[in-house]
């Protein structure tokens, strides 16, 4: 529910938020003070026309756009190109500023909009070359049909922009006009293709884990690091598939086969750098520099780390009240305003061989087609597979090139010019190896890579250090855009799998259901095979044994069709046991807390012949039970607390059912205790490179030896990581770290030094007692002395922010564009995954970005909701009109059939040739 009594959380200091330079902020303040016209009237000037008629030259026939009370458009056309032209027009009406920022981001051109503060970000994005790869896809890879649709979409966008001044497109352009003579450029098909690269970047897998493992070596031993990255708990959390293996004869995945003892253990052939000659870790300051660079890149889908994820599950008609399959999906991504998703329907008035689309669901503004949803025959959902599709390589660099197997190979180079609003152009040189770009060129710290890396005798002389290059599947031209349109048209599982084959990046879990009662799963994606190593640590670029040898053939990727158990759950857990599957997909799965809870809820509902209803699916989506509480809370209640002030808080945990409702005082106190347990046992032992900014502790210098003395004093060391991606983040990886330790009264992790107010701790219960005390004082400061007034929602708040002016503009402008806060329930690794980072605070940093429950075959009884609303225009009725219901866990009716759409229609706009 919205909070009207608590101030919004303080603005985060994360680098990702800084999209607007100070000059623009000052100009806005001046304009407000001088002109007085910046306000609601200016905002409303860009509201779109949603009724009557509009002429568009490119159309070949009339197109109807019917919008319901929530502004969700359903488009009806007689041919496919008109359908996608209209989609471009309508999305530009509602969201063009968002689209424009996205295309500048993917092209490394943010400086052209926002000035010199974005030069470093642009330089990194130019080094990755997203736009260049997107152009190659459009020119050489995508089918003529896909390119026709992309061109039609661009024509629709440009038809909307024609003869409109920027301020009439969106209010943000009026702000830019104060400091920048910015001109809106026409939309191009490649602008749409490039957005898939941003999607792939935020879902790229384990790059942050790869960096963090290396950074931890400055403070922790290899054995300790291994404890902090435990193996997936297959005995506790079942993977997506319970059967299947690759047939040794046909070399195809057999979903019905049982365990194959000869298939290998799935652990790969090495551990990152293998024999040690490549370096067990990259030089620490250098990798910290890379982490800083990653924080500079706007994470439009969510923070780096293992929190980002999604839930999706499908239940066969044998287990439902309707006798038809039910499919649920709720991707967990970054909260933003407007929401990342855009709801719409695309309908051929008469479906035929020449007009094949009758689809509705969620898409991205700036992209044609539907990403998640259903057509008249099938429904599908997505969650992130988390496949390891990125590898960092240490490179022995010289003026002549980089070393491979004793020979120096020249870099591929290109020059890039970054245009800067209000400043001089900047030129950079991008250098690439045959694996990928040299990302270390974009950081002064990264230039020193390898100066302290522990490498074996077989490694080349480090001299001035090693560079760092990146190999990533998304930097190769692919066919994912082809896959989107094919998914939208698919009529059965065979066609669905054929479409999934081209969904190369980002690699996703795809769940499926159809009107004939079938359910299924497919794991698509371009997933590399490595000659040596398992991708968990940076590898030696000078040793070709660590090269990628190819990709897992699609026919060998896991899939499932009508499993005997009658349901399929995907929530970023492991896909299949490594004992059954020979290829390495990743070593860094989500750890399965959410997926196992969903499995348990389905099992409990269907035991003894029970059936699942659509409302049961909705209820499961909002389940907020804390798994770590089931482990830790009983131990907290057994700790003897003598301080009556702390004991008063401890009593809140008595009888608590582990649910995390917004009004729960117990949930507030438990999560504060969990945060302090993590800080005391792990956080204060981690290096500054992974701890949150502002988290300062007194520690021995990294290179200290022997006892502390005058020559070797404690030093003040402050965290350097953006709070959203700092460690320990408190996610379900940390559940598995703590689970075995809770059975040990003594462990090195339970030891903490004495402070001025607290004695040292040696045992588990001593540390738990100190954590309960620290949590009591922390919440007293945040929520007051009276524990009866505490609530989880007052700590755990969501504020929706415009991603440019709303994060760095003056207060009045932020008030104009932003909304909230809302007090939320749920929590990290709960099914209702309102994520927070325990190292950074309690603020909500990722959310179920939408929710849907599809009633397969009875489409008009499906339900859906978005995080914010259809419109990107502040003060429009549909700006945040869905958020209150979303926060309460409600869903809205999802009209699909013509009669239902007509009944729900509030406005009708006719686009005419």
PDB file of C-alpha atoms in Angstrom, residues 50-236:
ATOM      1  CA  UNK A  50      -6.505   8.332 -28.397  1.00  0.00           C
ATOM      2  CA  UNK A  51      -9.814   9.024 -30.152  1.00  0.00           C
ATOM      3  CA  UNK A  52     -10.912  10.181 -33.597  1.00  0.00           C
ATOM      4  CA  UNK A  53      -8.832   9.718 -36.741  1.00  0.00           C
ATOM      5  CA  UNK A  54      -5.197  10.238 -37.707  1.00  0.00           C
ATOM      6  CA  UNK A  55      -3.721  10.092 -41.207  1.00  0.00           C
ATOM      7  CA  UNK A  56      -0.515   8.081 -41.731  1.00  0.00           C
ATOM      8  CA  UNK A  57       0.958   8.008 -45.206  1.00  0.00           C
ATOM      9  CA  UNK A  58       2.642   4.604 -44.929  1.00  0.00           C
ATOM     10  CA  UNK A  59      -0.536   2.656 -44.118  1.00  0.00           C
ATOM     11  CA  UNK A  60      -2.320   0.632 -46.783  1.00  0.00           C
ATOM     12  CA  UNK A  61      -5.609   0.363 -44.914  1.00  0.00           C
ATOM     13  CA  UNK A  62      -7.500   1.484 -41.809  1.00  0.00           C
ATOM     14  CA  UNK A  63      -6.160   0.373 -38.421  1.00  0.00           C
ATOM     15  CA  UNK A  64      -8.156   0.539 -35.186  1.00  0.00           C
ATOM     16  CA  UNK A  65      -6.508   1.156 -31.816  1.00  0.00           C
ATOM     17  CA  UNK A  66      -8.831   0.313 -28.930  1.00  0.00           C
ATOM     18  CA  UNK A  67      -7.691   1.312 -25.435  1.00  0.00           C
ATOM     19  CA  UNK A  68      -9.284   0.206 -22.190  1.00  0.00           C
ATOM     20  CA  UNK A  69      -9.518   2.237 -18.987  1.00  0.00           C
ATOM     21  CA  UNK A  70      -5.878   1.442 -18.232  1.00  0.00           C
ATOM     22  CA  UNK A  71      -4.774   2.776 -21.607  1.00  0.00           C
ATOM     23  CA  UNK A  72      -3.752  -0.699 -22.813  1.00  0.00           C
ATOM     24  CA  UNK A  73      -3.985  -0.728 -26.619  1.00  0.00           C
ATOM     25  CA  UNK A  74      -5.383  -3.517 -28.784  1.00  0.00           C
ATOM     26  CA  UNK A  75      -4.564  -2.997 -32.471  1.00  0.00           C
ATOM     27  CA  UNK A  76      -6.604  -4.379 -35.383  1.00  0.00           C
ATOM     28  CA  UNK A  77      -5.297  -4.356 -38.965  1.00  0.00           C
ATOM     29  CA  UNK A  78      -5.838  -6.197 -42.248  1.00  0.00           C
ATOM     30  CA  UNK A  79      -2.195  -6.994 -42.967  1.00  0.00           C
ATOM     31  CA  UNK A  80       1.004  -7.630 -41.025  1.00  0.00           C
ATOM     32  CA  UNK A  81       2.980  -4.559 -42.030  1.00  0.00           C
ATOM     33  CA  UNK A  82       0.118  -2.239 -41.100  1.00  0.00           C
ATOM     34  CA  UNK A  83      -0.120  -4.036 -37.758  1.00  0.00           C
ATOM     35  CA  UNK A  84       3.521  -3.336 -36.918  1.00  0.00           C
ATOM     36  CA  UNK A  85       3.367   0.213 -38.320  1.00  0.00           C
ATOM     37  CA  UNK A  86       0.533   0.892 -35.931  1.00  0.00           C
ATOM     38  CA  UNK A  87       2.453  -0.721 -33.061  1.00  0.00           C
ATOM     39  CA  UNK A  88       5.333   1.677 -33.675  1.00  0.00           C
ATOM     40  CA  UNK A  89       2.986   4.655 -33.815  1.00  0.00           C
ATOM     41  CA  UNK A  90       1.167   3.735 -30.603  1.00  0.00           C
ATOM     42  CA  UNK A  91       4.278   2.953 -28.592  1.00  0.00           C
ATOM     43  CA  UNK A  92       5.804   6.253 -29.683  1.00  0.00           C
ATOM     44  CA  UNK A  93       2.644   8.015 -28.516  1.00  0.00           C
ATOM     45  CA  UNK A  94       3.012   6.615 -25.018  1.00  0.00           C
ATOM     46  CA  UNK A  95       6.724   5.988 -24.544  1.00  0.00           C
ATOM     47  CA  UNK A  96       8.952   7.714 -27.108  1.00  0.00           C
ATOM     48  CA  UNK A  97      11.244   9.462 -24.630  1.00  0.00           C
ATOM     49  CA  UNK A  98      11.935   6.109 -22.991  1.00  0.00           C
ATOM     50  CA  UNK A  99      12.612   4.629 -26.432  1.00  0.00           C
ATOM     51  CA  UNK A 100      14.960   7.466 -27.318  1.00  0.00           C
ATOM     52  CA  UNK A 101      17.014   7.116 -24.131  1.00  0.00           C
ATOM     53  CA  UNK A 102      17.279   3.375 -24.703  1.00  0.00           C
ATOM     54  CA  UNK A 103      18.592   3.714 -28.229  1.00  0.00           C
ATOM     55  CA  UNK A 104      21.154   6.307 -27.131  1.00  0.00           C
ATOM     56  CA  UNK A 105      22.251   3.973 -24.371  1.00  0.00           C
ATOM     57  CA  UNK A 106      22.627   0.939 -26.623  1.00  0.00           C
ATOM     58  CA  UNK A 107      24.553   3.032 -29.157  1.00  0.00           C
ATOM     59  CA  UNK A 108      26.851   4.628 -26.582  1.00  0.00           C
ATOM     60  CA  UNK A 109      25.423   8.087 -27.309  1.00  0.00           C
ATOM     61  CA  UNK A 110      24.063   9.205 -23.934  1.00  0.00           C
ATOM     62  CA  UNK A 111      26.502  12.142 -23.952  1.00  0.00           C
ATOM     63  CA  UNK A 112      24.611  13.611 -26.891  1.00  0.00           C
ATOM     64  CA  UNK A 113      21.545  13.948 -24.667  1.00  0.00           C
ATOM     65  CA  UNK A 114      22.996  14.482 -21.203  1.00  0.00           C
ATOM     66  CA  UNK A 115      26.483  15.915 -21.580  1.00  0.00           C
ATOM     67  CA  UNK A 116      29.988  15.038 -20.488  1.00  0.00           C
ATOM     68  CA  UNK A 117      28.923  13.140 -17.370  1.00  0.00           C
ATOM     69  CA  UNK A 118      28.103  10.199 -19.639  1.00  0.00           C
ATOM     70  CA  UNK A 119      31.350  10.065 -21.649  1.00  0.00           C
ATOM     71  CA  UNK A 120      32.846   7.178 -19.648  1.00  0.00           C
ATOM     72  CA  UNK A 121      29.629   5.182 -19.909  1.00  0.00           C
ATOM     73  CA  UNK A 122      29.454   5.828 -23.640  1.00  0.00           C
ATOM     74  CA  UNK A 123      33.098   4.808 -24.045  1.00  0.00           C
ATOM     75  CA  UNK A 124      32.432   1.453 -22.368  1.00  0.00           C
ATOM     76  CA  UNK A 125      29.296   0.853 -24.430  1.00  0.00           C
ATOM     77  CA  UNK A 126      31.160   1.749 -27.618  1.00  0.00           C
ATOM     78  CA  UNK A 127      33.863  -0.718 -26.603  1.00  0.00           C
ATOM     79  CA  UNK A 128      31.252  -3.450 -26.259  1.00  0.00           C
ATOM     80  CA  UNK A 129      29.860  -2.425 -29.646  1.00  0.00           C
ATOM     81  CA  UNK A 130      26.190  -3.242 -29.146  1.00  0.00           C
ATOM     82  CA  UNK A 131      25.048  -1.005 -31.947  1.00  0.00           C
ATOM     83  CA  UNK A 132      27.685  -2.360 -34.303  1.00  0.00           C
ATOM     84  CA  UNK A 133      26.566  -5.935 -33.657  1.00  0.00           C
ATOM     85  CA  UNK A 134      22.904  -4.962 -34.064  1.00  0.00           C
ATOM     86  CA  UNK A 135      23.732  -3.435 -37.456  1.00  0.00           C
ATOM     87  CA  UNK A 136      25.469  -6.659 -38.493  1.00  0.00           C
ATOM     88  CA  UNK A 137      22.411  -8.657 -37.431  1.00  0.00           C
ATOM     89  CA  UNK A 138      20.123  -6.461 -39.498  1.00  0.00           C
ATOM     90  CA  UNK A 139      22.407  -6.448 -42.542  1.00  0.00           C
ATOM     91  CA  UNK A 140      23.496 -10.073 -42.656  1.00  0.00           C
ATOM     92  CA  UNK A 141      21.551 -12.391 -40.337  1.00  0.00           C
ATOM     93  CA  UNK A 142      17.867 -11.538 -39.899  1.00  0.00           C
ATOM     94  CA  UNK A 143      15.332 -12.848 -42.389  1.00  0.00           C
ATOM     95  CA  UNK A 144      13.809 -10.528 -45.024  1.00  0.00           C
ATOM     96  CA  UNK A 145      10.444 -10.968 -43.313  1.00  0.00           C
ATOM     97  CA  UNK A 146      11.801  -9.815 -39.933  1.00  0.00           C
ATOM     98  CA  UNK A 147      13.478  -6.822 -41.559  1.00  0.00           C
ATOM     99  CA  UNK A 148      10.179  -5.951 -43.253  1.00  0.00           C
ATOM    100  CA  UNK A 149       8.453  -5.894 -39.864  1.00  0.00           C
ATOM    101  CA  UNK A 150      11.226  -3.820 -38.296  1.00  0.00           C
ATOM    102  CA  UNK A 151      11.029  -1.323 -41.120  1.00  0.00           C
ATOM    103  CA  UNK A 152       7.249  -1.099 -40.790  1.00  0.00           C
ATOM    104  CA  UNK A 153       7.586  -0.499 -37.052  1.00  0.00           C
ATOM    105  CA  UNK A 154      10.129   2.292 -37.695  1.00  0.00           C
ATOM    106  CA  UNK A 155       7.760   3.880 -40.235  1.00  0.00           C
ATOM    107  CA  UNK A 156       5.042   3.971 -37.593  1.00  0.00           C
ATOM    108  CA  UNK A 157       7.317   5.606 -35.029  1.00  0.00           C
ATOM    109  CA  UNK A 158       8.451   8.204 -37.529  1.00  0.00           C
ATOM    110  CA  UNK A 159       4.884   8.904 -38.595  1.00  0.00           C
ATOM    111  CA  UNK A 160       4.191   9.923 -35.001  1.00  0.00           C
ATOM    112  CA  UNK A 161       7.326  12.082 -34.782  1.00  0.00           C
ATOM    113  CA  UNK A 162       6.619  13.858 -38.073  1.00  0.00           C
ATOM    114  CA  UNK A 163       5.969  17.593 -37.642  1.00  0.00           C
ATOM    115  CA  UNK A 164       6.106  17.365 -33.840  1.00  0.00           C
ATOM    116  CA  UNK A 165       8.409  19.587 -31.824  1.00  0.00           C
ATOM    117  CA  UNK A 166      10.337  17.671 -29.128  1.00  0.00           C
ATOM    118  CA  UNK A 167       8.391  19.316 -26.300  1.00  0.00           C
ATOM    119  CA  UNK A 168       5.194  17.973 -27.863  1.00  0.00           C
ATOM    120  CA  UNK A 169       6.572  14.434 -27.767  1.00  0.00           C
ATOM    121  CA  UNK A 170       7.433  14.319 -24.055  1.00  0.00           C
ATOM    122  CA  UNK A 171       8.023  16.812 -21.274  1.00  0.00           C
ATOM    123  CA  UNK A 172      11.614  15.664 -20.731  1.00  0.00           C
ATOM    124  CA  UNK A 173      12.586  17.193 -24.066  1.00  0.00           C
ATOM    125  CA  UNK A 174      11.440  20.564 -22.761  1.00  0.00           C
ATOM    126  CA  UNK A 175      14.005  20.119 -19.996  1.00  0.00           C
ATOM    127  CA  UNK A 176      16.758  19.163 -22.419  1.00  0.00           C
ATOM    128  CA  UNK A 177      16.046  22.279 -24.443  1.00  0.00           C
ATOM    129  CA  UNK A 178      17.415  24.466 -21.642  1.00  0.00           C
ATOM    130  CA  UNK A 179      20.980  23.230 -22.131  1.00  0.00           C
ATOM    131  CA  UNK A 180      21.006  21.313 -25.380  1.00  0.00           C
ATOM    132  CA  UNK A 181      19.847  22.004 -28.912  1.00  0.00           C
ATOM    133  CA  UNK A 182      18.889  18.361 -29.068  1.00  0.00           C
ATOM    134  CA  UNK A 183      17.027  17.209 -32.167  1.00  0.00           C
ATOM    135  CA  UNK A 184      15.073  13.952 -32.292  1.00  0.00           C
ATOM    136  CA  UNK A 185      16.390  11.688 -35.017  1.00  0.00           C
ATOM    137  CA  UNK A 186      14.180   9.352 -37.061  1.00  0.00           C
ATOM    138  CA  UNK A 187      13.770   5.843 -35.687  1.00  0.00           C
ATOM    139  CA  UNK A 188      15.571   3.040 -37.540  1.00  0.00           C
ATOM    140  CA  UNK A 189      15.105  -0.730 -37.563  1.00  0.00           C
ATOM    141  CA  UNK A 190      18.535  -1.172 -35.958  1.00  0.00           C
ATOM    142  CA  UNK A 191      17.379   0.917 -32.987  1.00  0.00           C
ATOM    143  CA  UNK A 192      14.903  -1.873 -32.225  1.00  0.00           C
ATOM    144  CA  UNK A 193      17.412  -4.686 -32.705  1.00  0.00           C
ATOM    145  CA  UNK A 194      19.966  -3.027 -30.407  1.00  0.00           C
ATOM    146  CA  UNK A 195      17.566  -3.137 -27.461  1.00  0.00           C
ATOM    147  CA  UNK A 196      17.983  -6.914 -27.334  1.00  0.00           C
ATOM    148  CA  UNK A 197      21.654  -6.290 -26.467  1.00  0.00           C
ATOM    149  CA  UNK A 198      20.682  -4.303 -23.396  1.00  0.00           C
ATOM    150  CA  UNK A 199      18.302  -7.087 -22.404  1.00  0.00           C
ATOM    151  CA  UNK A 200      21.103  -9.616 -22.851  1.00  0.00           C
ATOM    152  CA  UNK A 201      23.575  -7.484 -20.880  1.00  0.00           C
ATOM    153  CA  UNK A 202      21.498  -7.404 -17.714  1.00  0.00           C
ATOM    154  CA  UNK A 203      20.761 -11.138 -18.019  1.00  0.00           C
ATOM    155  CA  UNK A 204      24.299 -12.119 -18.997  1.00  0.00           C
ATOM    156  CA  UNK A 205      25.015 -14.630 -16.257  1.00  0.00           C
ATOM    157  CA  UNK A 206      27.917 -14.853 -13.856  1.00  0.00           C
ATOM    158  CA  UNK A 207      30.325 -12.060 -14.825  1.00  0.00           C
ATOM    159  CA  UNK A 208      29.919 -10.347 -11.454  1.00  0.00           C
ATOM    160  CA  UNK A 209      30.509 -13.634  -9.631  1.00  0.00           C
ATOM    161  CA  UNK A 210      33.607 -14.191 -11.752  1.00  0.00           C
ATOM    162  CA  UNK A 211      34.950 -10.800 -10.692  1.00  0.00           C
ATOM    163  CA  UNK A 212      33.950 -11.172  -7.051  1.00  0.00           C
ATOM    164  CA  UNK A 213      35.607 -14.559  -6.618  1.00  0.00           C
ATOM    165  CA  UNK A 214      38.836 -12.958  -7.757  1.00  0.00           C
ATOM    166  CA  UNK A 215      38.445  -9.895  -5.544  1.00  0.00           C
ATOM    167  CA  UNK A 216      37.834 -12.037  -2.467  1.00  0.00           C
ATOM    168  CA  UNK A 217      41.335 -13.503  -2.701  1.00  0.00           C
ATOM    169  CA  UNK A 218      42.802 -10.412  -1.015  1.00  0.00           C
ATOM    170  CA  UNK A 219      41.101 -11.288   2.283  1.00  0.00           C
ATOM    171  CA  UNK A 220      39.986 -14.910   2.083  1.00  0.00           C
ATOM    172  CA  UNK A 221      41.569 -18.280   1.432  1.00  0.00           C
ATOM    173  CA  UNK A 222      40.476 -20.502  -1.479  1.00  0.00           C
ATOM    174  CA  UNK A 223      38.681 -22.758   1.020  1.00  0.00           C
ATOM    175  CA  UNK A 224      36.773 -19.808   2.478  1.00  0.00           C
ATOM    176  CA  UNK A 225      35.803 -18.537  -0.976  1.00  0.00           C
ATOM    177  CA  UNK A 226      34.526 -22.000  -1.830  1.00  0.00           C
ATOM    178  CA  UNK A 227      32.341 -21.846   1.285  1.00  0.00           C
ATOM    179  CA  UNK A 228      30.829 -18.586   0.041  1.00  0.00           C
ATOM    180  CA  UNK A 229      29.947 -20.145  -3.324  1.00  0.00           C
ATOM    181  CA  UNK A 230      28.475 -23.514  -2.345  1.00  0.00           C
ATOM    182  CA  UNK A 231      27.272 -26.083  -4.845  1.00  0.00           C
ATOM    183  CA  UNK A 232      23.618 -26.093  -5.846  1.00  0.00           C
ATOM    184  CA  UNK A 233      21.613 -28.055  -3.218  1.00  0.00           C
ATOM    185  CA  UNK A 234      20.032 -30.690  -5.464  1.00  0.00           C
ATOM    186  CA  UNK A 235      18.951 -32.682  -2.401  1.00  0.00           C
ATOM    187  CA  UNK A 236      16.865 -29.760  -1.121  1.00  0.00           C
TER     188      UNK A 236
END
